Amino acid sequence: MRTLNDESASVVLREHEAGGGQIVAEAHLNVQKTLNSLSVEMTQIITPALKAWGADERVAAIVFTGAGDRAFCAGGDIQALYHAMVRNHAAGHTVDSYPFDFFENEYRMDYLIHTCPKPVVSVGHGVVMGGGLGIFSASRYRVVTETSRIAYPEVTIGLFPDAGGTAMLRSIEPHVALFLGCTGAHFNGADACAIGVGTHQVATSERGAVLESLLALDYAGDASDGGRIEGALAALPAPPMPDAQVGAIPETLRLGDGFEDVIGQIRALDGDGWLGKGVAAMERGCPTTVGVVIEQLRRAPGMSLADCFRMEMVIGARCALNEDFAEGVRALLIDKDNAPKWKFGGLDGIDPDHVLTHFEPPWPGNPLRDLD
């Protein structure tokens, strides 16, 4: 094994010798104290490595792993985003570009993973949310464990399912995507495999076996290596998994004719258990986010991957410019009073015109306009 940077770096880059004279590259997320949450610095380590590995004939596969047992990656560096947004809101104009830099860097990195010419494997143990789900969902092979806790929880902080959330949600059954996006409901590894978010399983305690199995392969250095990798992952012993929950979402749930229609359908699912918890989270969450998710899912079909990310860049910038996102972070993570004061007090007060402003570019040229 060759380590390409410092072992204490926020992302440790490694190259492992494998069969056939090939290399398996590893990007190890390494910030346990923040549950490996992404920062601009981390994306700036990963992105050039991805470009180099993608062009290196010796690299047979790329693997993403996370330090510690609690999380693969719990999201983005939300507190840094919050403090930058507060400074900008107080000044009345942009004095700190961190939120916009963060979104651009993160989305470029995710796009590279999606389009990487080499097979990418992510091992998603523990918490896999936000930026972590962006990396995970962009990977060709997505290994879950019995501890995987996955979600698009952005409704709780006034953001939206980003970092490739548009592409991921449109790839699963529409009724499931609508419920998960609007409620932020957590789902487990069995759920992930049932809906196509996960592709393979391994025990959390045995997740090191993923890399070991890839290193044991005799690679040919061509497209046939994908089949070898898939076979190795399929041969991993599957752990006892929790019961899947997403089957409880009724297939009759649909986008409908307007925000009120969709919200009414989800409200009708209230009750005890997993569905009811999701409905309650939506009721407490940011009304504008619910509207944005509905509109995001309406626009997603037929969009290219690059256009999905460009749309997310627009929405993310608008969320940073408006105050609900900062207020949601304040209530959940800064003051921790769990009492956000949303722009619109409840779901019945959603302003469709305000929702649609989130899809209007705040600049003459999208920062991601150069994506293929």
CSV table of C-alpha atoms in Angstrom, one decimal:
chain,number,residue,atom,x,y,z
A,1,MET,CA,0.0,0.0,0.0
A,2,ARG,CA,1.2,3.5,-0.8
A,3,THR,CA,-0.3,6.5,1.0
A,4,LEU,CA,-0.3,9.6,-1.2
A,5,ASN,CA,-0.8,12.2,1.5
A,6,ASP,CA,-0.7,12.6,5.3
A,7,GLU,CA,-2.4,9.9,7.4
A,8,SER,CA,-4.0,12.7,9.4
A,9,ALA,CA,-5.5,14.4,6.4
A,10,SER,CA,-9.3,14.9,6.3
A,11,VAL,CA,-9.3,12.5,3.3
A,12,VAL,CA,-6.5,9.9,3.2
A,13,LEU,CA,-5.6,8.8,-0.3
A,14,ARG,CA,-4.1,5.3,-0.7
A,15,GLU,CA,-3.1,3.0,-3.6
A,16,HIS,CA,-3.2,-0.7,-3.0
A,17,GLU,CA,-1.4,-3.3,-5.2
A,18,ALA,CA,-3.8,-5.8,-6.7
A,19,GLY,CA,-3.7,-8.8,-9.1
A,20,GLY,CA,-2.7,-8.4,-12.7
A,21,GLY,CA,-0.3,-5.5,-11.9
A,22,GLN,CA,-3.3,-3.2,-11.2
A,23,ILE,CA,-4.1,-0.8,-8.4
A,24,VAL,CA,-7.2,-0.3,-6.3
A,25,ALA,CA,-7.3,3.3,-5.2
A,26,GLU,CA,-9.0,4.3,-1.9
A,27,ALA,CA,-10.3,7.7,-0.7
A,28,HIS,CA,-10.8,7.3,3.1
A,29,LEU,CA,-12.9,10.0,4.7
A,30,ASN,CA,-11.1,10.7,8.0
A,31,VAL,CA,-12.9,13.2,10.2
A,32,GLN,CA,-14.5,11.1,12.9
A,33,LYS,CA,-15.4,14.0,15.2
A,34,THR,CA,-17.8,15.4,12.6
A,35,LEU,CA,-18.9,12.0,11.4
A,36,ASN,CA,-16.8,12.5,8.3
A,37,SER,CA,-18.9,15.4,7.1
A,38,LEU,CA,-17.7,17.0,3.9
A,39,SER,CA,-15.9,20.3,3.7
A,40,VAL,CA,-14.5,22.3,0.8
A,41,GLU,CA,-11.1,21.1,1.8
A,42,MET,CA,-12.2,17.5,1.5
A,43,THR,CA,-13.7,17.9,-1.9
A,44,GLN,CA,-10.5,19.6,-3.1
A,45,ILE,CA,-8.5,16.6,-2.0
A,46,ILE,CA,-10.9,14.1,-3.6
A,47,THR,CA,-11.5,15.8,-7.0
A,48,PRO,CA,-7.9,15.9,-8.3
A,49,ALA,CA,-7.4,12.3,-7.1
A,50,LEU,CA,-10.5,11.2,-9.0
A,51,LYS,CA,-9.2,12.9,-12.2
A,52,ALA,CA,-5.8,11.3,-11.8
A,53,TRP,CA,-7.1,7.8,-11.0
A,54,GLY,CA,-9.7,7.9,-13.8
A,55,ALA,CA,-6.9,8.5,-16.3
A,56,ASP,CA,-4.4,6.0,-14.8
A,57,GLU,CA,-4.4,2.7,-16.7
A,58,ARG,CA,-3.0,0.9,-13.6
A,59,VAL,CA,-6.2,1.8,-11.6
A,60,ALA,CA,-8.8,-1.0,-11.7
A,61,ALA,CA,-11.2,0.4,-9.2
A,62,ILE,CA,-11.7,3.3,-6.7
A,63,VAL,CA,-13.1,2.7,-3.2
A,64,PHE,CA,-14.6,5.2,-0.8
A,65,THR,CA,-14.5,4.3,2.9
A,66,GLY,CA,-15.2,6.2,6.1
A,67,ALA,CA,-13.4,6.3,9.4
A,68,GLY,CA,-15.0,5.1,12.6
A,69,ASP,CA,-18.0,2.9,13.2
A,70,ARG,CA,-20.7,5.6,13.4
A,71,ALA,CA,-20.8,7.0,9.9
A,72,PHE,CA,-19.6,6.8,6.3
A,73,CYS,CA,-20.4,10.5,5.9
A,74,ALA,CA,-23.2,12.4,7.8
A,75,GLY,CA,-23.5,15.3,5.3
A,76,GLY,CA,-21.7,18.5,4.7
A,77,ASP,CA,-20.0,21.0,6.9
A,78,ILE,CA,-23.3,22.7,7.8
A,79,GLN,CA,-22.0,24.8,10.6
A,80,ALA,CA,-19.4,26.5,8.3
A,81,LEU,CA,-22.2,27.1,5.8
A,82,TYR,CA,-24.4,28.6,8.6
A,83,HIS,CA,-21.8,31.1,9.7
A,84,ALA,CA,-21.1,32.2,6.2
A,85,MET,CA,-24.8,32.7,5.4
A,86,VAL,CA,-25.3,34.7,8.6
A,87,ARG,CA,-22.5,37.0,7.6
A,88,ASN,CA,-24.0,37.5,4.2
A,89,HIS,CA,-27.5,38.1,5.4
A,90,ALA,CA,-26.3,40.6,8.0
A,91,ALA,CA,-24.3,42.5,5.3
A,92,GLY,CA,-27.2,42.4,2.8
A,93,HIS,CA,-24.9,41.1,0.1
A,94,THR,CA,-22.2,38.4,-0.4
A,95,VAL,CA,-19.2,39.0,1.8
A,96,ASP,CA,-18.4,35.3,2.3
A,97,SER,CA,-18.6,33.0,-0.8
A,98,TYR,CA,-18.2,29.8,1.2
A,99,PRO,CA,-21.8,28.5,0.6
A,100,PHE,CA,-21.5,28.9,-3.1
A,101,ASP,CA,-18.0,27.6,-3.2
A,102,PHE,CA,-19.1,24.6,-1.2
A,103,PHE,CA,-22.0,23.7,-3.4
A,104,GLU,CA,-19.9,24.1,-6.6
A,105,ASN,CA,-17.0,22.0,-5.3
A,106,GLU,CA,-19.3,19.3,-3.9
A,107,TYR,CA,-21.4,19.0,-7.1
A,108,ARG,CA,-18.4,18.9,-9.4
A,109,MET,CA,-16.9,16.1,-7.3
A,110,ASP,CA,-20.1,14.1,-7.3
A,111,TYR,CA,-20.4,14.5,-11.1
A,112,LEU,CA,-16.9,13.2,-11.5
A,113,ILE,CA,-17.9,10.1,-9.4
A,114,HIS,CA,-21.0,9.6,-11.5
A,115,THR,CA,-19.0,9.8,-14.8
A,116,CYS,CA,-15.8,8.1,-13.6
A,117,PRO,CA,-14.4,5.7,-16.2
A,118,LYS,CA,-13.3,3.3,-13.4
A,119,PRO,CA,-15.7,1.3,-11.3
A,120,VAL,CA,-16.3,3.2,-8.0
A,121,VAL,CA,-17.3,1.4,-4.8
A,122,SER,CA,-18.6,3.1,-1.7
A,123,VAL,CA,-19.0,1.3,1.7
A,124,GLY,CA,-21.9,3.1,3.4
A,125,HIS,CA,-22.0,2.0,7.0
A,126,GLY,CA,-23.7,4.0,9.7
A,127,VAL,CA,-25.0,7.4,8.8
A,128,VAL,CA,-25.1,8.1,5.1
A,129,MET,CA,-26.8,11.4,4.5
A,130,GLY,CA,-26.3,14.7,2.6
A,131,GLY,CA,-22.9,14.9,1.1
A,132,GLY,CA,-22.2,11.3,2.1
A,133,LEU,CA,-25.3,10.2,0.2
A,134,GLY,CA,-24.0,12.3,-2.7
A,135,ILE,CA,-20.8,10.2,-2.9
A,136,PHE,CA,-22.6,7.0,-2.2
A,137,SER,CA,-25.3,7.4,-4.7
A,138,ALA,CA,-22.8,8.5,-7.4
A,139,SER,CA,-20.9,5.2,-7.0
A,140,ARG,CA,-21.5,2.3,-9.3
A,141,TYR,CA,-21.4,-0.2,-6.5
A,142,ARG,CA,-23.1,0.8,-3.2
A,143,VAL,CA,-22.4,-1.5,-0.2
A,144,VAL,CA,-24.7,-1.2,2.8
A,145,THR,CA,-24.5,-2.8,6.2
A,146,GLU,CA,-26.9,-3.6,9.0
A,147,THR,CA,-26.1,-0.2,10.6
A,148,SER,CA,-26.7,1.9,7.5
A,149,ARG,CA,-29.0,4.8,8.3
A,150,ILE,CA,-29.8,6.7,5.1
A,151,ALA,CA,-31.9,9.7,4.4
A,152,TYR,CA,-32.6,12.9,2.6
A,153,PRO,CA,-33.3,14.9,5.8
A,154,GLU,CA,-33.0,18.4,4.3
A,155,VAL,CA,-36.6,19.2,5.1
A,156,THR,CA,-35.5,19.6,8.8
A,157,ILE,CA,-33.1,22.4,8.0
A,158,GLY,CA,-34.6,24.2,5.0
A,159,LEU,CA,-32.4,22.8,2.3
A,160,PHE,CA,-33.3,20.2,-0.3
A,161,PRO,CA,-32.1,16.7,-1.6
A,162,ASP,CA,-28.9,17.9,-3.3
A,163,ALA,CA,-25.5,16.5,-4.2
A,164,GLY,CA,-27.1,14.4,-6.9
A,165,GLY,CA,-30.3,13.8,-5.0
A,166,THR,CA,-32.3,14.7,-8.1
A,167,ALA,CA,-30.7,11.9,-10.1
A,168,MET,CA,-31.0,9.4,-7.3
A,169,LEU,CA,-34.6,10.1,-6.4
A,170,ARG,CA,-35.8,10.0,-10.1
A,171,SER,CA,-34.2,6.6,-10.4
A,172,ILE,CA,-36.4,5.0,-7.8
A,173,GLU,CA,-40.1,4.4,-7.7
A,174,PRO,CA,-41.9,7.8,-7.9
A,175,HIS,CA,-44.1,7.1,-4.8
A,176,VAL,CA,-41.0,6.2,-2.7
A,177,ALA,CA,-39.0,9.2,-4.0
A,178,LEU,CA,-41.8,11.6,-3.2
A,179,PHE,CA,-42.3,10.3,0.4
A,180,LEU,CA,-38.5,10.1,1.2
A,181,GLY,CA,-37.9,13.6,-0.3
A,182,CYS,CA,-40.7,15.4,1.4
A,183,THR,CA,-40.5,13.7,4.8
A,184,GLY,CA,-36.7,13.1,5.2
A,185,ALA,CA,-37.6,9.6,6.6
A,186,HIS,CA,-34.7,7.5,7.5
A,187,PHE,CA,-34.3,4.2,5.8
A,188,ASN,CA,-32.1,1.2,6.5
A,189,GLY,CA,-29.8,-1.0,4.4
A,190,ALA,CA,-32.6,-3.5,3.5
A,191,ASP,CA,-34.7,-0.6,2.3
A,192,ALA,CA,-31.8,0.7,0.3
A,193,CYS,CA,-31.3,-2.6,-1.5
A,194,ALA,CA,-35.1,-2.9,-2.1
A,195,ILE,CA,-35.3,0.4,-3.9
A,196,GLY,CA,-31.9,0.3,-5.7
A,197,VAL,CA,-30.0,2.7,-3.6
A,198,GLY,CA,-27.8,-0.1,-2.3
A,199,THR,CA,-26.4,-2.9,-4.5
A,200,HIS,CA,-24.6,-5.2,-2.0
A,201,GLN,CA,-24.4,-6.0,1.7
A,202,VAL,CA,-21.7,-6.6,4.3
A,203,ALA,CA,-21.5,-6.6,8.1
A,204,THR,CA,-20.3,-3.3,9.6
A,205,SER,CA,-17.6,-5.2,11.5
A,206,GLU,CA,-16.5,-6.9,8.3
A,207,ARG,CA,-16.6,-3.9,6.0
A,208,GLY,CA,-12.8,-4.2,5.5
A,209,ALA,CA,-13.5,-7.4,3.6
A,210,VAL,CA,-14.8,-5.2,0.7
A,211,LEU,CA,-11.3,-3.8,0.0
A,212,GLU,CA,-9.7,-7.2,0.7
A,213,SER,CA,-11.9,-8.9,-1.8
A,214,LEU,CA,-11.1,-6.4,-4.5
A,215,LEU,CA,-7.4,-6.7,-3.8
A,216,ALA,CA,-7.6,-10.5,-4.3
A,217,LEU,CA,-8.9,-10.2,-7.8
A,218,ASP,CA,-6.8,-10.9,-10.9
A,219,TYR,CA,-7.6,-7.9,-13.0
A,220,ALA,CA,-7.3,-7.7,-16.8
A,221,GLY,CA,-7.2,-3.9,-17.0
A,222,ASP,CA,-10.2,-3.7,-19.3
A,223,ALA,CA,-14.0,-3.5,-19.1
A,224,SER,CA,-14.3,-7.1,-18.0
A,225,ASP,CA,-13.0,-6.0,-14.6
A,226,GLY,CA,-16.4,-4.7,-13.7
A,227,GLY,CA,-17.8,-8.2,-13.8
A,228,ARG,CA,-15.0,-9.4,-11.5
A,229,ILE,CA,-15.7,-6.6,-9.0
A,230,GLU,CA,-19.4,-7.3,-9.0
A,231,GLY,CA,-18.8,-11.0,-8.5
A,232,ALA,CA,-16.5,-10.3,-5.5
A,233,LEU,CA,-19.0,-8.0,-3.9
A,234,ALA,CA,-21.8,-10.5,-4.4
A,235,ALA,CA,-19.8,-13.2,-2.7
A,236,LEU,CA,-19.5,-11.2,0.5
A,237,PRO,CA,-21.4,-12.9,3.4
A,238,ALA,CA,-24.5,-10.8,4.0
A,239,PRO,CA,-25.3,-9.9,7.6
A,240,PRO,CA,-28.7,-10.2,9.3
A,241,MET,CA,-30.5,-7.1,8.1
A,242,PRO,CA,-33.3,-5.1,9.8
A,243,ASP,CA,-36.8,-5.4,8.3
A,244,ALA,CA,-37.4,-3.2,5.2
A,245,GLN,CA,-39.9,-0.4,5.7
A,246,VAL,CA,-40.4,1.3,2.4
A,247,GLY,CA,-42.9,-1.2,1.3
A,248,ALA,CA,-45.4,0.6,3.5
A,249,ILE,CA,-45.4,3.6,1.2
A,250,PRO,CA,-48.6,3.2,-1.0
A,251,GLU,CA,-48.0,3.1,-4.8
A,252,THR,CA,-50.9,5.5,-5.2
A,253,LEU,CA,-48.9,8.4,-3.8
A,254,ARG,CA,-48.2,10.7,-6.8
A,255,LEU,CA,-47.1,14.2,-7.6
A,256,GLY,CA,-50.7,15.3,-8.2
A,257,ASP,CA,-51.9,18.7,-9.4
A,258,GLY,CA,-50.4,21.0,-6.9
A,259,PHE,CA,-48.5,21.4,-3.6
A,260,GLU,CA,-51.7,21.1,-1.5
A,261,ASP,CA,-52.7,17.8,-3.3
A,262,VAL,CA,-49.3,16.2,-2.6
A,263,ILE,CA,-49.2,17.3,1.0
A,264,GLY,CA,-52.7,16.0,1.5
A,265,GLN,CA,-51.8,12.6,0.2
A,266,ILE,CA,-48.8,12.4,2.5
A,267,ARG,CA,-50.8,13.7,5.5
A,268,ALA,CA,-53.3,10.9,4.9
A,269,LEU,CA,-50.6,8.4,5.7
A,270,ASP,CA,-50.3,9.6,9.3
A,271,GLY,CA,-50.5,7.2,12.2
A,272,ASP,CA,-48.2,5.0,14.3
A,273,GLY,CA,-45.0,3.6,13.0
A,274,TRP,CA,-42.5,4.5,10.3
A,275,LEU,CA,-44.9,6.3,8.0
A,276,GLY,CA,-46.3,8.4,10.8
A,277,LYS,CA,-42.9,9.5,11.9
A,278,GLY,CA,-42.2,10.7,8.4
A,279,VAL,CA,-45.4,12.6,8.2
A,280,ALA,CA,-44.7,14.3,11.6
A,281,ALA,CA,-41.2,15.3,10.4
A,282,MET,CA,-42.7,16.9,7.3
A,283,GLU,CA,-45.2,18.8,9.4
A,284,ARG,CA,-42.3,20.2,11.6
A,285,GLY,CA,-40.0,20.8,8.6
A,286,CYS,CA,-39.6,23.7,6.3
A,287,PRO,CA,-42.7,24.3,4.2
A,288,THR,CA,-40.7,25.8,1.3
A,289,THR,CA,-38.4,22.7,1.2
A,290,VAL,CA,-41.5,20.5,0.7
A,291,GLY,CA,-42.5,22.7,-2.2
A,292,VAL,CA,-39.1,22.7,-3.7
A,293,VAL,CA,-38.8,18.9,-3.5
A,294,ILE,CA,-42.2,18.5,-5.3
A,295,GLU,CA,-41.1,20.9,-8.0
A,296,GLN,CA,-37.6,19.3,-8.2
A,297,LEU,CA,-39.2,15.9,-8.8
A,298,ARG,CA,-41.6,17.3,-11.4
A,299,ARG,CA,-38.7,18.7,-13.4
A,300,ALA,CA,-36.3,15.8,-13.1
A,301,PRO,CA,-37.5,13.3,-15.7
A,302,GLY,CA,-35.8,13.8,-19.0
A,303,MET,CA,-33.0,16.1,-17.6
A,304,SER,CA,-29.4,15.1,-18.3
A,305,LEU,CA,-27.2,14.4,-15.3
A,306,ALA,CA,-25.3,17.6,-15.9
A,307,ASP,CA,-28.6,19.6,-16.0
A,308,CYS,CA,-29.7,17.9,-12.7
A,309,PHE,CA,-26.5,19.3,-11.1
A,310,ARG,CA,-27.0,22.7,-12.7
A,311,MET,CA,-30.5,22.8,-11.3
A,312,GLU,CA,-29.3,21.9,-7.9
A,313,MET,CA,-26.6,24.6,-8.1
A,314,VAL,CA,-29.4,27.1,-8.7
A,315,ILE,CA,-31.6,25.8,-5.8
A,316,GLY,CA,-28.6,25.6,-3.4
A,317,ALA,CA,-27.6,29.2,-4.2
A,318,ARG,CA,-31.2,30.4,-3.6
A,319,CYS,CA,-31.4,28.5,-0.3
A,320,ALA,CA,-28.1,30.2,0.8
A,321,LEU,CA,-29.5,33.6,-0.2
A,322,ASN,CA,-32.9,33.1,1.6
A,323,GLU,CA,-33.2,32.7,5.3
A,324,ASP,CA,-35.0,29.4,5.9
A,325,PHE,CA,-31.8,27.4,5.5
A,326,ALA,CA,-29.8,29.4,8.0
A,327,GLU,CA,-32.8,29.4,10.4
A,328,GLY,CA,-33.1,25.6,10.1
A,329,VAL,CA,-29.5,25.1,10.9
A,330,ARG,CA,-29.7,27.5,13.8
A,331,ALA,CA,-32.6,25.7,15.4
A,332,LEU,CA,-31.2,22.2,14.9
A,333,LEU,CA,-27.4,22.5,15.3
A,334,ILE,CA,-26.5,26.0,16.7
A,335,ASP,CA,-28.9,27.0,19.4
A,336,LYS,CA,-30.5,23.5,19.4
A,337,ASP,CA,-33.9,24.8,20.4
A,338,ASN,CA,-35.6,22.8,17.7
A,339,ALA,CA,-38.0,25.7,17.2
A,340,PRO,CA,-37.3,27.1,13.7
A,341,LYS,CA,-39.2,30.1,12.6
A,342,TRP,CA,-39.9,29.4,9.0
A,343,LYS,CA,-40.8,32.1,6.5
A,344,PHE,CA,-44.1,30.4,6.0
A,345,GLY,CA,-45.4,29.1,9.3
A,346,GLY,CA,-46.8,25.8,8.1
A,347,LEU,CA,-47.5,23.6,5.1
A,348,ASP,CA,-50.8,25.3,4.5
A,349,GLY,CA,-49.0,28.6,4.0
A,350,ILE,CA,-46.7,27.5,1.2
A,351,ASP,CA,-46.3,30.3,-1.4
A,352,PRO,CA,-46.0,28.7,-4.9
A,353,ASP,CA,-44.4,31.8,-6.3
A,354,HIS,CA,-41.7,31.8,-3.6
A,355,VAL,CA,-41.0,28.1,-4.2
A,356,LEU,CA,-40.5,28.8,-8.0
A,357,THR,CA,-38.0,31.5,-7.3
A,358,HIS,CA,-35.6,28.7,-6.1
A,359,PHE,CA,-35.4,27.6,-9.7
A,360,GLU,CA,-34.4,31.0,-11.1
A,361,PRO,CA,-30.6,31.5,-11.5
A,362,PRO,CA,-29.3,34.3,-9.3
A,363,TRP,CA,-26.4,34.9,-11.7
A,364,PRO,CA,-26.0,35.3,-15.5
A,365,GLY,CA,-24.0,32.1,-15.9
A,366,ASN,CA,-24.4,28.9,-14.0
A,367,PRO,CA,-21.0,28.0,-12.3
A,368,LEU,CA,-21.6,24.4,-13.6
A,369,ARG,CA,-22.3,25.4,-17.2
A,370,ASP,CA,-19.1,23.6,-18.4
A,371,LEU,CA,-20.3,20.2,-17.2
A,372,ASP,CA,-20.7,17.8,-20.2
